[in-house]
Amino acid sequence: MLLIHCPYCDETLPELEFTYAGEAHIDRPENPSEQSDAEWESFLFLRENVKGPHFERWRHFHGCGRYFNAVRNTITDKFYITYKAGEARPDLSALLEDEK
Amino acid sequence: MSIAISSLTPSTIAETSAAKVVSLPMQGRLSLRARDGLDKLGAALGLSLPQKIGQCARADGIEAVCLGPDEWTLLLPLDQVATVTEALAALMPELPHALTDISGREVTFRIEGTRAAELLTIGCARDLSGVAPGEARRTLFDVATVVLWHDGENAFRMDVWNSFAPFIAQTLEVGCKELAAEAA
Ligand SMILES: [Zn+2]
């Protein structure tokens, strides 16, 4: 079983308490009505589908209830980092450097 | 077959050499959501609202647990619910918060005995050694979200939503009997 660190609870807990919530850092447009159909399609449906380190959202569903962000390797399932929603996207190259 | 449970009729679910599981009488339960003014809210409750998730505070018959960054559950005697509700309502509208009476939503099981912690492992993937006595956590037990209170060595309480309670009670009963049979 994966162990995931919740940045709100500050505890590392079994994945059973968490739910996956898709790609992270997708901002809702400030003015939706000004979006073209193509832009709206991109916002709603188009995702990176990364093979490797992926910025994604998780929710501590059976715990504090909070959504947060994570960088997880989609091949190995390793979590490099988790951080609170709203915080800036961490520097990926620095994270991967730490792994070496 | 699942066990029929009414939170109004406390009963012993199981009692073996491993552990004893009891459903407790109905009690008051309030859900509090707030971001600011925690000191004033706490003062109205007569306690200091804990701000670290999992920490508890107790005073005057009220038990408060911090379940999320802006969420607390208060357990209290039924006849104190109205008083507390009024005390917090008096802080509106200067201090926006949400207080919801959830007394009818849940039932509490008391789980105690020499192998109480081991019994919980049949449904809880969490390492319970990380929950110190006096603390509580919301977690997953089998299929149900529960709040687990660690009251003392070999003593826990589990708040379960009513609709899950019969199944959880049966699961605990089977676990209690199996642990005892194993030991025999
Ligand atoms: Zn959490």
Coordinates of C-alpha atoms and ligand atoms in Angstrom, one line a residue:
Chain A
M1 CA 0.0 0.0 0.0
L2 CA 1.2 3.5 -0.8
L3 CA 1.8 5.9 2.1
I4 CA 0.9 9.5 1.3
H5 CA 1.8 12.6 3.3
C6 CA -1.1 14.9 3.9
P7 CA 0.2 18.5 4.1
Y8 CA -2.7 19.6 6.3
C9 CA -2.6 16.8 8.8
D10 CA 1.2 16.6 8.5
E11 CA 1.0 12.8 8.8
T12 CA 2.0 10.1 6.4
L13 CA -1.0 7.8 6.0
P14 CA -2.3 4.8 4.1
E15 CA -3.6 5.6 0.5
L16 CA -7.0 4.1 1.5
E17 CA -7.8 7.4 3.2
F18 CA -7.2 9.4 0.0
T19 CA -8.9 9.8 -3.3
Y20 CA -7.3 10.9 -6.6
A21 CA -8.6 14.0 -8.2
G22 CA -6.9 14.5 -11.6
E23 CA -4.2 16.8 -12.9
A24 CA -3.2 19.8 -10.8
H25 CA -2.6 23.5 -11.6
I26 CA -5.5 23.8 -14.2
D27 CA -6.8 27.2 -13.6
R28 CA -10.4 28.0 -14.3
P29 CA -10.5 31.0 -16.8
E30 CA -11.2 34.4 -15.2
N31 CA -13.9 35.1 -17.9
P32 CA -15.4 31.8 -19.1
S33 CA -17.7 33.6 -21.5
E34 CA -14.7 35.0 -23.4
Q35 CA -13.2 31.6 -24.0
S36 CA -13.2 30.1 -27.5
D37 CA -14.6 26.7 -28.0
A38 CA -11.1 25.3 -28.4
E39 CA -9.9 27.0 -25.2
W40 CA -12.9 25.7 -23.3
E41 CA -12.3 22.2 -24.7
S42 CA -8.7 22.4 -23.5
F43 CA -9.8 23.5 -20.0
L44 CA -12.4 20.8 -19.6
F45 CA -10.8 17.8 -21.4
L46 CA -7.2 18.0 -22.5
R47 CA -4.7 16.7 -20.0
E48 CA -1.0 16.0 -20.2
N49 CA -1.2 12.3 -19.5
V50 CA 2.4 12.3 -18.3
K51 CA 4.6 9.3 -18.2
G52 CA 6.9 10.1 -15.3
P53 CA 6.6 12.9 -12.7
H54 CA 3.0 14.2 -12.7
F55 CA 1.5 17.2 -10.9
E56 CA -1.8 16.0 -9.6
R57 CA -4.5 16.6 -7.1
W58 CA -5.4 14.3 -4.2
R59 CA -8.0 14.6 -1.5
H60 CA -7.7 13.4 2.1
F61 CA -11.2 12.2 1.8
H62 CA -11.4 10.0 5.0
G63 CA -9.4 12.4 7.1
C64 CA -9.2 16.2 7.1
G65 CA -11.2 16.3 3.8
R66 CA -8.8 18.7 2.1
Y67 CA -7.6 18.8 -1.5
F68 CA -3.9 19.2 -2.0
N69 CA -1.3 18.8 -4.7
A70 CA 1.3 16.1 -5.3
V71 CA 4.1 15.2 -7.7
R72 CA 3.9 11.5 -8.3
N73 CA 5.9 9.4 -10.8
T74 CA 3.2 7.6 -12.9
I75 CA 5.6 4.7 -13.7
T76 CA 6.9 3.9 -10.2
D77 CA 4.0 5.5 -8.1
K78 CA 6.6 7.3 -6.0
F79 CA 5.4 10.5 -4.4
Y80 CA 8.2 13.2 -4.7
I81 CA 6.3 15.8 -2.7
T82 CA 2.9 16.9 -1.5
Y83 CA 1.9 20.5 -0.9
K84 CA -1.1 22.6 0.1
A85 CA -3.6 23.7 -2.6
G86 CA -2.8 27.2 -3.7
E87 CA 1.0 26.9 -3.2
A88 CA 3.3 27.4 -6.2
R89 CA 4.2 24.5 -8.4
P90 CA 7.5 23.2 -7.0
D91 CA 10.6 23.1 -9.2
L92 CA 10.6 19.7 -10.8
S93 CA 14.3 19.5 -11.6
A94 CA 15.2 20.3 -8.0
L95 CA 12.9 17.5 -6.8
L96 CA 14.4 15.0 -9.2
E97 CA 17.9 16.1 -8.3
D98 CA 17.1 15.4 -4.6
E99 CA 16.2 11.8 -5.7
K100 CA 19.7 11.1 -7.1
Chain B
M1 CA -27.2 -10.8 8.7
S2 CA -26.4 -7.5 10.1
I3 CA -27.2 -6.2 13.6
A4 CA -30.1 -3.9 14.2
I5 CA -28.9 -0.9 16.1
S6 CA -30.8 2.0 17.6
S7 CA -28.6 4.7 19.1
L8 CA -31.3 5.1 21.8
T9 CA -30.9 1.6 23.2
P10 CA -27.3 1.1 24.3
S11 CA -26.3 -2.5 24.3
T12 CA -23.3 -4.8 24.4
I13 CA -22.4 -5.9 20.9
A14 CA -19.7 -8.4 21.9
E15 CA -17.7 -9.4 24.9
T16 CA -14.9 -11.8 24.7
S17 CA -11.5 -12.3 26.3
A18 CA -10.1 -10.1 23.5
A19 CA -12.3 -7.0 23.8
K20 CA -15.7 -5.6 24.7
V21 CA -17.7 -3.6 22.2
V22 CA -20.7 -1.5 23.4
S23 CA -22.9 0.9 21.7
L24 CA -23.3 4.1 23.8
P25 CA -26.4 6.1 24.6
M26 CA -27.5 8.9 22.2
Q27 CA -25.6 12.1 22.8
G28 CA -25.3 15.6 21.5
R29 CA -23.0 16.1 18.5
L30 CA -22.3 19.4 16.8
S31 CA -20.2 20.1 13.7
L32 CA -18.4 23.5 13.8
R33 CA -16.8 25.2 10.8
A34 CA -14.9 28.4 11.2
R35 CA -11.8 30.1 9.9
D36 CA -11.3 33.1 12.2
G37 CA -12.1 34.1 15.7
L38 CA -11.3 30.7 17.2
D39 CA -10.5 32.3 20.5
K40 CA -13.9 33.9 20.8
L41 CA -15.7 30.7 19.6
G42 CA -13.7 28.8 22.2
A43 CA -14.5 31.2 24.9
A44 CA -18.2 30.8 24.2
L45 CA -17.8 27.1 24.5
G46 CA -15.7 27.4 27.6
L47 CA -12.6 25.7 26.1
S48 CA -9.7 26.4 23.9
L49 CA -10.4 25.0 20.4
P50 CA -7.5 22.8 19.4
Q51 CA -5.8 23.9 16.1
K52 CA -3.8 20.8 15.3
I53 CA -5.7 18.1 13.4
G54 CA -6.4 15.2 15.8
Q55 CA -6.0 17.2 19.0
C56 CA -8.8 17.3 21.5
A57 CA -10.0 19.7 24.2
R58 CA -12.4 18.9 27.1
A59 CA -14.3 21.1 29.5
D60 CA -17.7 21.3 31.1
G61 CA -19.0 18.1 29.6
I62 CA -17.9 19.2 26.1
E63 CA -15.3 17.2 24.0
A64 CA -14.0 19.0 21.0
V65 CA -11.8 17.4 18.3
C66 CA -10.1 19.2 15.4
L67 CA -10.9 17.2 12.3
G68 CA -9.7 19.6 9.6
P69 CA -8.0 23.0 9.2
D70 CA -11.4 24.7 9.8
E71 CA -13.5 21.9 11.2
W72 CA -14.3 20.6 14.7
T73 CA -16.8 18.1 16.1
L74 CA -18.2 18.7 19.6
L75 CA -19.6 15.9 21.7
L76 CA -21.7 17.0 24.6
P77 CA -24.7 16.0 26.7
L78 CA -28.0 16.3 24.8
D79 CA -29.4 18.9 27.2
Q80 CA -26.4 21.2 26.5
V81 CA -27.0 21.3 22.7
A82 CA -29.5 24.2 22.9
T83 CA -27.3 26.2 25.3
V84 CA -24.2 25.9 23.2
T85 CA -26.1 26.6 19.9
E86 CA -27.4 29.8 21.5
A87 CA -24.0 30.8 22.8
L88 CA -22.4 30.5 19.4
A89 CA -25.4 32.0 17.5
A90 CA -25.0 35.2 19.7
L91 CA -21.6 35.7 18.0
M92 CA -23.3 36.1 14.6
P93 CA -23.0 38.0 12.4
E94 CA -19.7 39.5 13.6
L95 CA -18.1 36.1 13.7
P96 CA -19.2 34.1 10.7
H97 CA -19.2 30.3 11.3
A98 CA -21.4 27.3 10.7
L99 CA -22.7 25.2 13.6
T100 CA -24.8 22.1 12.6
D101 CA -26.6 19.7 14.9
I102 CA -25.5 16.3 13.8
S103 CA -26.7 14.5 16.9
G104 CA -29.0 12.1 15.0
R105 CA -26.4 11.2 12.4
E106 CA -24.0 9.0 14.3
V107 CA -23.7 6.3 16.9
T108 CA -20.7 5.7 19.1
F109 CA -19.1 2.3 19.9
R110 CA -16.9 1.9 22.9
I111 CA -14.1 -0.6 22.2
E112 CA -12.0 -1.7 25.2
G113 CA -10.0 -4.6 26.4
T114 CA -6.5 -6.1 26.2
R115 CA -6.7 -6.5 22.4
A116 CA -8.8 -3.5 21.5
A117 CA -6.1 -1.9 19.3
E118 CA -5.6 -5.2 17.6
L119 CA -9.3 -5.6 16.9
L120 CA -9.3 -2.2 15.2
T121 CA -6.6 -3.4 12.8
I122 CA -9.2 -5.6 11.0
G123 CA -10.7 -2.5 9.5
C124 CA -8.2 0.3 9.9
A125 CA -5.1 0.6 7.8
R126 CA -3.7 3.4 9.8
D127 CA -0.8 2.9 12.3
L128 CA -2.7 3.6 15.5
S129 CA 0.5 4.1 17.5
G130 CA 0.5 7.5 15.9
V131 CA -2.7 8.4 17.7
A132 CA -1.7 9.2 21.3
P133 CA -4.1 8.6 24.1
G134 CA -6.3 11.7 24.5
E135 CA -6.3 12.3 20.7
A136 CA -8.7 11.4 18.0
R137 CA -8.7 11.1 14.2
R138 CA -11.1 10.8 11.3
T139 CA -10.1 7.7 9.4
L140 CA -11.5 4.8 7.4
F141 CA -12.7 1.6 9.1
D142 CA -13.6 -1.0 6.5
V143 CA -16.0 0.8 4.2
A144 CA -17.0 3.6 6.6
T145 CA -15.5 7.0 7.5
V146 CA -15.3 7.1 11.3
V147 CA -13.9 9.2 14.0
L148 CA -11.7 7.2 16.3
W149 CA -11.1 8.5 19.8
H150 CA -8.1 7.0 21.7
D151 CA -9.3 7.4 25.3
G152 CA -6.6 5.5 27.1
E153 CA -4.6 2.3 26.9
N154 CA -6.8 -0.4 25.4
A155 CA -9.8 2.0 25.2
F156 CA -11.2 3.6 22.1
R157 CA -14.5 5.1 20.9
M158 CA -15.6 5.1 17.3
D159 CA -18.2 7.5 15.9
V160 CA -20.0 5.9 13.0
W161 CA -22.7 7.2 10.7
N162 CA -26.0 5.4 11.5
S163 CA -26.4 3.8 8.1
F164 CA -23.0 2.0 8.5
A165 CA -23.5 1.2 12.2
P166 CA -25.1 -2.3 11.8
F167 CA -22.4 -3.5 9.5
I168 CA -19.6 -2.0 11.6
A169 CA -21.1 -3.6 14.7
Q170 CA -21.2 -7.0 13.1
T171 CA -17.6 -6.6 11.8
L172 CA -16.4 -5.8 15.3
E173 CA -18.4 -8.6 16.8
V174 CA -16.9 -11.2 14.4
G175 CA -13.5 -9.7 15.0
C176 CA -13.9 -9.9 18.8
K177 CA -14.9 -13.6 18.6
E178 CA -12.2 -14.6 16.2
L179 CA -9.4 -12.9 18.3
A180 CA -10.7 -14.8 21.4
A181 CA -11.0 -18.1 19.5
E182 CA -7.4 -17.7 18.2
A183 CA -6.2 -17.1 21.8
A184 CA -7.9 -20.2 23.1
Ligands
ZN1 ZN -5.3 15.5 5.9

